[in-house]
Amino acid sequence: MTRAGADLALLLLAGFRTFADRGAEALARRGFDDVRPTHDFALRAIAAGADNPSELARRLTVTRQAAAKTIAVLEERRYIDRRPDPSDGRRLRLTITARGDELMRAGDAVFAELRAGWEAQVGSVRIGEAEEALRALVGDGVISVDSPDWSTRDLDS
Amino acid sequence: MTRAGADLALLLLAGFRTFADRGAEALARRGFDDVRPTHDFALRAIAAGADNPSELARRLTVTRQAAAKTIAVLEERRYIDRRPDPSDGRRLRLTITARGDELMRAGDAVFAELRAGWEAQVGSVRIGEAEEALRALVGDGVISVDSPDWSTRDLDS
DNA sequence: CTTGAAAGGCAACCATGTTGTCAATCATGA
DNA sequence: TCATGATTGACAACATGGTTGCCTTTCAAG
């Protein structure tokens, strides 16, 4: 079983994808068919206080430019607003629109459901343990899908 | 704890990334610093019998063109060879080079080590259970990092 | 043989990152 | 007070790794 390690990695990826895909589908059914994880991560980071492009870039560990592009999309799709910061002429102030809030709430609901479904399948204890093990593995590291081609880094699957 | 579901998804992603990143690093130390998961997935698919571009594309669930690009990289970096199929003038026959074999072996070793490290940390029983739970979640679905922007699909994190 | 399907390849495009550079604004210290 | 440096946001150009559409060659089957 020499591939056990690689299979495990793949399984984690598949698990994420399962969540992501099903979540996307459920959100699309609720009318949010124009968001991707990138956008959502950014939205939540903004909600969490990264209310200007530079700060957002730092939180997502991408360049300011990448953040700016994401922000442009988010604004265009009416999830956030963007306006000058009255107290600092250089800065833009990002705020979440009502639609943005709705998206986040819908996301919460959708993923809670997915988790509940999985718990029903294999037991909540087991999932709690898996979660614990994962936390031990990943440590405190920040998570970000945005990071440059993280999905294409070397992984001997 | 309304974010429990989304956090769980994120945790799976982070787990994969941890494996991928550490694996990449270890492989780079062993001299394989020019491979990414895409390439490796493809290499293994080829090893598993997808020995022509069209078949590879089907296995990876990408377009033939995307597969062709990956193949070009793999060939350029000497992980595979490419030559006409004597029995079918349309077809190219892909074969894995010695270097390709080495990469796969190194990958096996590296990931086995990573898994062992995690097991030492939280116990192999727990990991086995997590694996089982994940398999139940993902079902028999094929796994592929290559699939079109799967990482950017909607995921309310 | 014709005719359709499959293989491979090319060009153009899209999404999402990157780097480099720049102007405007702010903050600090001589 | 004001020069200097740091920070912010933006633009252009580029890299990766996908996509679609279209085309030619080769095969296979009536």
Coordinates of C-alpha atoms (C1' of nucleotides) in Angstrom, one line a residue:
Chain A
M1 CA 0.0 0.0 0.0
T2 CA 2.7 2.5 -0.9
R3 CA 0.2 5.0 -2.1
A4 CA -1.6 5.3 1.2
G5 CA -0.2 8.7 1.9
A6 CA -0.9 10.1 -1.5
D7 CA -4.4 8.6 -1.5
L8 CA -5.1 10.3 1.8
A9 CA -4.1 13.7 0.4
L10 CA -6.3 13.0 -2.6
L11 CA -9.2 12.1 -0.3
L12 CA -8.9 15.3 1.5
L13 CA -9.1 17.1 -1.8
A14 CA -12.0 15.1 -2.9
G15 CA -13.8 15.8 0.3
F16 CA -13.3 19.5 -0.1
R17 CA -14.5 19.3 -3.7
T18 CA -17.5 17.4 -2.7
F19 CA -18.5 20.1 -0.3
A20 CA -17.6 22.9 -2.7
D21 CA -19.5 21.4 -5.6
R22 CA -22.6 20.5 -3.7
G23 CA -22.5 23.9 -1.9
A24 CA -22.2 25.7 -5.2
E25 CA -25.1 23.8 -6.6
A26 CA -27.2 24.6 -3.6
L27 CA -26.3 28.2 -3.6
A28 CA -27.0 28.4 -7.3
R29 CA -30.5 27.1 -6.6
R30 CA -30.9 29.9 -4.1
G31 CA -30.0 32.4 -6.7
F32 CA -26.3 32.9 -6.1
D33 CA -24.9 31.5 -9.3
D34 CA -22.2 34.1 -9.8
V35 CA -19.9 33.4 -6.9
R36 CA -16.9 31.3 -6.5
P37 CA -14.9 30.4 -3.5
T38 CA -12.4 33.2 -4.3
H39 CA -15.2 35.7 -4.0
D40 CA -16.7 34.3 -1.0
F41 CA -13.4 34.1 0.9
A42 CA -12.8 37.7 0.0
L43 CA -16.3 38.7 1.1
R44 CA -15.9 37.0 4.5
A45 CA -12.5 38.6 4.9
I46 CA -14.0 42.0 4.3
A47 CA -16.8 41.2 6.7
A48 CA -14.1 40.3 9.2
G49 CA -12.5 43.7 9.0
A50 CA -10.4 43.8 5.9
D51 CA -12.3 46.7 4.6
N52 CA -9.8 48.1 2.1
P53 CA -7.9 46.5 -0.8
S54 CA -4.5 46.5 0.7
E55 CA -5.7 44.9 3.9
L56 CA -7.7 42.4 2.0
A57 CA -4.7 41.5 0.0
R58 CA -2.7 40.9 3.2
R59 CA -5.4 38.7 4.7
L60 CA -5.7 36.6 1.6
T61 CA -2.0 36.6 1.0
V62 CA -2.3 37.7 -2.6
T63 CA -1.0 40.8 -4.2
R64 CA -2.9 44.0 -4.0
Q65 CA -3.7 43.7 -7.7
A66 CA -5.3 40.3 -7.3
A67 CA -7.3 41.6 -4.5
A68 CA -8.3 44.6 -6.5
K69 CA -9.6 42.4 -9.3
T70 CA -11.6 40.3 -6.9
I71 CA -13.0 43.5 -5.4
A72 CA -14.0 44.7 -8.8
V73 CA -15.9 41.5 -9.4
L74 CA -17.6 41.6 -6.1
E75 CA -18.6 45.2 -6.6
E76 CA -19.9 44.6 -10.1
R77 CA -22.0 41.8 -8.8
R78 CA -23.3 43.9 -6.1
Y79 CA -22.0 42.1 -3.1
I80 CA -19.9 45.0 -1.8
D81 CA -19.8 48.7 -2.2
R82 CA -16.6 50.7 -2.6
R83 CA -16.2 54.4 -1.7
P84 CA -13.5 56.7 -0.6
D85 CA -12.4 56.7 3.0
P86 CA -13.2 60.2 4.4
S87 CA -10.4 60.0 6.8
D88 CA -7.7 58.9 4.3
G89 CA -7.7 60.1 0.8
R90 CA -5.6 57.2 -0.4
R91 CA -7.9 54.5 1.0
L92 CA -11.0 52.9 -0.3
R93 CA -13.6 51.8 2.2
L94 CA -15.3 48.5 1.4
T95 CA -18.7 47.7 2.7
I96 CA -20.9 44.6 2.3
T97 CA -24.2 45.1 0.7
A98 CA -27.4 43.5 1.7
R99 CA -27.0 41.0 -1.0
G100 CA -23.5 40.2 0.3
D101 CA -25.0 39.5 3.7
E102 CA -27.6 37.3 2.2
L103 CA -24.9 35.3 0.4
M104 CA -23.0 34.7 3.5
R105 CA -26.1 33.7 5.4
A106 CA -27.1 31.4 2.6
G107 CA -23.7 29.9 2.6
D108 CA -23.8 29.3 6.3
A109 CA -27.1 27.5 5.9
V110 CA -26.1 25.4 2.9
F111 CA -22.9 24.2 4.5
A112 CA -24.5 23.5 7.8
E113 CA -26.9 21.3 5.8
L114 CA -24.1 19.5 4.0
R115 CA -22.3 18.9 7.3
A116 CA -25.5 17.6 8.9
G117 CA -25.9 15.2 6.0
W118 CA -22.5 13.8 6.4
E119 CA -22.9 13.5 10.1
A120 CA -26.1 11.5 9.5
Q121 CA -24.1 9.3 7.2
V122 CA -21.1 8.5 9.4
G123 CA -21.8 9.9 12.8
S124 CA -21.0 13.2 14.3
V125 CA -18.5 11.8 16.6
R126 CA -16.4 10.6 13.8
I127 CA -16.6 13.8 12.0
G128 CA -15.7 15.7 15.1
E129 CA -12.6 13.6 15.5
A130 CA -11.6 14.0 11.9
E131 CA -11.9 17.7 12.4
E132 CA -9.7 17.6 15.4
A133 CA -7.1 15.6 13.6
L134 CA -7.2 18.0 10.7
R135 CA -6.7 20.9 13.0
A136 CA -3.7 19.2 14.5
L137 CA -2.3 18.7 11.0
V138 CA -2.8 22.1 9.6
G139 CA -1.9 24.1 12.7
D140 CA -2.8 27.7 12.8
G141 CA -1.9 28.4 9.2
V142 CA -4.2 30.8 7.4
I143 CA -6.3 29.2 4.7
S144 CA -6.8 30.8 1.4
V145 CA -7.8 29.5 -2.0
D146 CA -6.6 32.6 -3.4
S147 CA -3.0 32.0 -2.9
P148 CA -1.2 31.8 -6.2
D149 CA -1.8 28.5 -7.9
W150 CA -1.9 26.6 -4.7
S151 CA -3.9 24.0 -6.5
T152 CA -1.1 23.4 -8.9
R153 CA 1.8 23.2 -6.6
D154 CA 3.7 20.0 -6.6
L155 CA 1.7 17.2 -5.1
D156 CA 2.8 13.7 -5.9
S157 CA -0.7 12.4 -5.8
Chain B
M1 CA -21.7 28.0 15.4
T2 CA -23.3 28.6 12.1
R3 CA -20.1 28.3 10.2
A4 CA -19.3 24.8 11.3
G5 CA -20.1 23.3 7.9
A6 CA -18.1 25.8 5.9
D7 CA -15.2 25.6 8.4
L8 CA -15.2 21.9 7.9
A9 CA -14.9 22.3 4.1
L10 CA -12.1 24.7 4.6
L11 CA -10.4 22.4 7.0
L12 CA -10.4 19.7 4.3
L13 CA -8.9 22.1 1.9
A14 CA -6.3 23.1 4.4
G15 CA -5.5 19.5 5.0
F16 CA -4.9 18.8 1.4
R17 CA -2.8 21.9 1.0
T18 CA -0.7 21.0 3.9
F19 CA 0.0 17.6 2.3
A20 CA 0.6 19.2 -1.0
D21 CA 2.9 21.9 0.2
R22 CA 5.0 19.7 2.4
G23 CA 5.1 17.1 -0.3
A24 CA 6.2 19.6 -2.9
E25 CA 8.9 20.8 -0.6
A26 CA 10.1 17.2 0.1
L27 CA 10.1 16.4 -3.6
A28 CA 12.0 19.5 -4.5
R29 CA 14.6 18.5 -2.0
R30 CA 14.9 15.2 -3.9
G31 CA 15.4 17.0 -7.1
F32 CA 11.9 17.1 -8.5
D33 CA 11.3 20.8 -8.4
D34 CA 9.5 21.1 -11.7
V35 CA 6.3 19.2 -11.1
R36 CA 2.9 20.2 -10.0
P37 CA 0.0 18.2 -9.0
T38 CA -1.5 18.5 -12.5
H39 CA 1.6 16.9 -13.9
D40 CA 1.7 14.2 -11.4
F41 CA -2.0 13.3 -11.8
A42 CA -1.5 13.1 -15.4
L43 CA 1.6 11.0 -15.0
R44 CA -0.2 8.5 -12.8
A45 CA -3.1 8.4 -15.1
I46 CA -0.8 7.5 -18.0
A47 CA 0.9 4.9 -15.9
A48 CA -2.6 3.5 -15.1
G49 CA -3.2 3.0 -18.8
A50 CA -4.3 6.3 -20.3
D51 CA -1.5 6.1 -22.8
N52 CA -2.8 8.5 -25.4
P53 CA -3.9 12.1 -25.2
S54 CA -7.6 11.5 -25.8
E55 CA -7.8 8.8 -23.2
L56 CA -5.9 10.9 -20.7
A57 CA -8.3 13.8 -21.3
R58 CA -11.2 11.5 -20.5
R59 CA -9.6 10.2 -17.3
L60 CA -8.7 13.6 -16.1
T61 CA -12.0 15.0 -17.3
V62 CA -10.5 17.9 -19.1
T63 CA -10.5 18.7 -22.8
R64 CA -8.1 17.0 -25.2
Q65 CA -6.4 20.3 -25.6
A66 CA -5.7 20.8 -21.9
A67 CA -4.4 17.2 -21.7
A68 CA -2.2 17.9 -24.7
K69 CA -0.7 20.9 -23.0
T70 CA 0.0 18.9 -19.9
I71 CA 1.6 16.2 -22.0
A72 CA 3.8 18.7 -23.7
V73 CA 5.1 19.8 -20.4
L74 CA 5.6 16.3 -19.2
E75 CA 7.5 15.4 -22.3
E76 CA 9.6 18.6 -22.2
R77 CA 10.6 17.8 -18.7
R78 CA 11.4 14.3 -19.6
Y79 CA 8.9 12.5 -17.6
I80 CA 7.2 10.8 -20.5
D81 CA 7.9 10.0 -24.1
R82 CA 5.6 10.4 -27.0
R83 CA 5.6 8.6 -30.3
P84 CA 3.3 7.4 -32.9
D85 CA 1.3 4.3 -32.4
P86 CA 2.3 1.8 -35.0
S87 CA -1.1 0.3 -35.1
D88 CA -3.1 3.4 -35.5
G89 CA -1.8 6.4 -37.4
R90 CA -4.0 8.8 -35.6
R91 CA -2.8 7.9 -32.2
L92 CA 0.1 8.9 -30.1
R93 CA 1.5 6.4 -27.6
L94 CA 2.6 7.8 -24.3
T95 CA 5.2 6.0 -22.2
I96 CA 6.7 6.9 -18.9
T97 CA 10.4 7.5 -18.8
A98 CA 12.8 6.3 -16.1
R99 CA 12.7 9.7 -14.6
G100 CA 8.9 9.5 -14.6
D101 CA 9.1 6.3 -12.6
E102 CA 11.5 7.8 -10.2
L103 CA 9.2 10.7 -9.6
M104 CA 6.3 8.4 -8.8
R105 CA 8.4 6.4 -6.5
A106 CA 9.7 9.5 -4.7
G107 CA 6.1 10.7 -4.4
D108 CA 5.0 7.5 -2.8
A109 CA 7.8 7.7 -0.3
V110 CA 7.3 11.3 0.5
F111 CA 3.6 11.0 1.1
A112 CA 3.9 7.8 3.1
E113 CA 6.2 9.8 5.3
L114 CA 3.8 12.6 5.7
R115 CA 1.0 10.2 6.5
A116 CA 3.2 8.5 9.1
G117 CA 4.0 11.8 10.7
W118 CA 0.3 12.7 11.0
E119 CA -0.4 9.2 12.4
A120 CA 2.2 9.7 15.0
Q121 CA 0.6 13.0 15.9
V122 CA -3.0 11.9 16.3
G123 CA -3.1 8.2 16.1
S124 CA -3.5 5.9 13.1
V125 CA -6.9 4.7 14.2
R126 CA -8.3 8.2 14.0
I127 CA -6.9 8.7 10.6
G128 CA -8.2 5.5 9.4
E129 CA -11.6 6.5 10.5
A130 CA -11.4 9.9 8.9
E131 CA -10.4 8.2 5.7
E132 CA -13.4 6.0 6.0
A133 CA -15.7 8.9 6.6
L134 CA -14.2 10.7 3.6
R135 CA -14.7 7.8 1.4
A136 CA -18.3 7.6 2.4
L137 CA -18.7 11.3 1.6
V138 CA -17.1 11.4 -1.8
G139 CA -18.4 8.1 -3.0
D140 CA -16.7 6.6 -6.1
G141 CA -16.3 9.9 -7.9
V142 CA -13.2 10.4 -9.8
I143 CA -10.8 12.9 -8.4
S144 CA -9.0 15.4 -10.5
V145 CA -7.3 18.7 -9.8
D146 CA -7.4 19.3 -13.5
S147 CA -11.0 19.7 -13.9
P148 CA -11.8 23.2 -15.1
D149 CA -11.3 25.7 -12.3
W150 CA -12.7 23.4 -9.8
S151 CA -10.9 25.5 -7.2
T152 CA -12.9 28.5 -8.1
R153 CA -16.3 27.0 -8.2
D154 CA -18.8 28.4 -5.8
L155 CA -17.9 27.6 -2.3
D156 CA -19.4 29.5 0.5
S157 CA -16.5 29.1 2.7
Chain C
dC1 C1' -15.7 3.9 -51.8
dT2 C1' -18.1 7.0 -49.3
dT3 C1' -19.1 8.7 -45.2
dG4 C1' -18.9 9.4 -40.4
dA5 C1' -16.4 9.1 -36.1
dA6 C1' -12.2 9.6 -33.6
dA7 C1' -7.4 11.6 -32.9
dG8 C1' -4.5 15.3 -32.6
dG9 C1' -3.4 20.2 -33.3
dC10 C1' -4.0 25.2 -33.9
dA11 C1' -5.9 29.8 -32.8
dA12 C1' -8.4 32.6 -30.0
dC13 C1' -10.2 33.4 -25.7
dC14 C1' -11.1 33.5 -20.4
dA15 C1' -10.0 33.6 -15.5
dT16 C1' -7.0 34.5 -12.0
dG17 C1' -2.9 35.0 -10.5
dT18 C1' 1.9 37.6 -11.0
dT19 C1' 5.6 41.7 -11.5
dG20 C1' 6.8 46.4 -12.4
dT21 C1' 5.8 51.1 -12.4
dC22 C1' 3.4 55.2 -11.2
dA23 C1' 0.7 59.2 -9.1
dA24 C1' -1.6 60.7 -5.1
dT25 C1' -1.9 61.0 -0.3
dC26 C1' -0.3 60.8 4.2
dA27 C1' 3.2 60.9 8.2
dT28 C1' 7.4 62.1 10.2
dG29 C1' 11.5 64.5 11.5
dA30 C1' 14.9 68.1 10.4
Chain D
dT1 C1' 7.1 74.1 7.3
dC2 C1' 8.3 71.2 4.3
dA3 C1' 11.2 67.4 2.2
dT4 C1' 11.4 62.6 2.2
dG5 C1' 9.7 58.1 2.6
dA6 C1' 5.9 54.9 3.1
dT7 C1' 1.4 53.5 1.8
dT8 C1' -2.5 53.2 -1.3
dG9 C1' -4.7 52.1 -5.3
dA10 C1' -4.3 51.6 -10.3
dC11 C1' -2.5 50.4 -15.0
dA12 C1' 0.1 47.5 -18.3
dA13 C1' 2.2 43.4 -19.5
dC14 C1' 2.7 38.7 -18.8
dA15 C1' 2.2 33.5 -17.0
dT16 C1' -0.7 29.4 -16.2
dG17 C1' -3.9 26.4 -17.1
dG18 C1' -8.1 25.9 -18.5
dT19 C1' -12.0 26.5 -22.6
dT20 C1' -14.3 26.5 -27.5
dG21 C1' -14.3 26.2 -32.3
dC22 C1' -12.4 24.6 -36.4
dC23 C1' -9.5 21.7 -39.3
dT24 C1' -6.9 17.6 -41.2
dT25 C1' -5.6 12.9 -41.1
dT26 C1' -6.7 8.3 -40.3
dC27 C1' -9.6 4.6 -39.5
dA28 C1' -13.8 1.7 -39.8
dA29 C1' -18.2 0.1 -41.5
dG30 C1' -21.9 0.0 -44.7

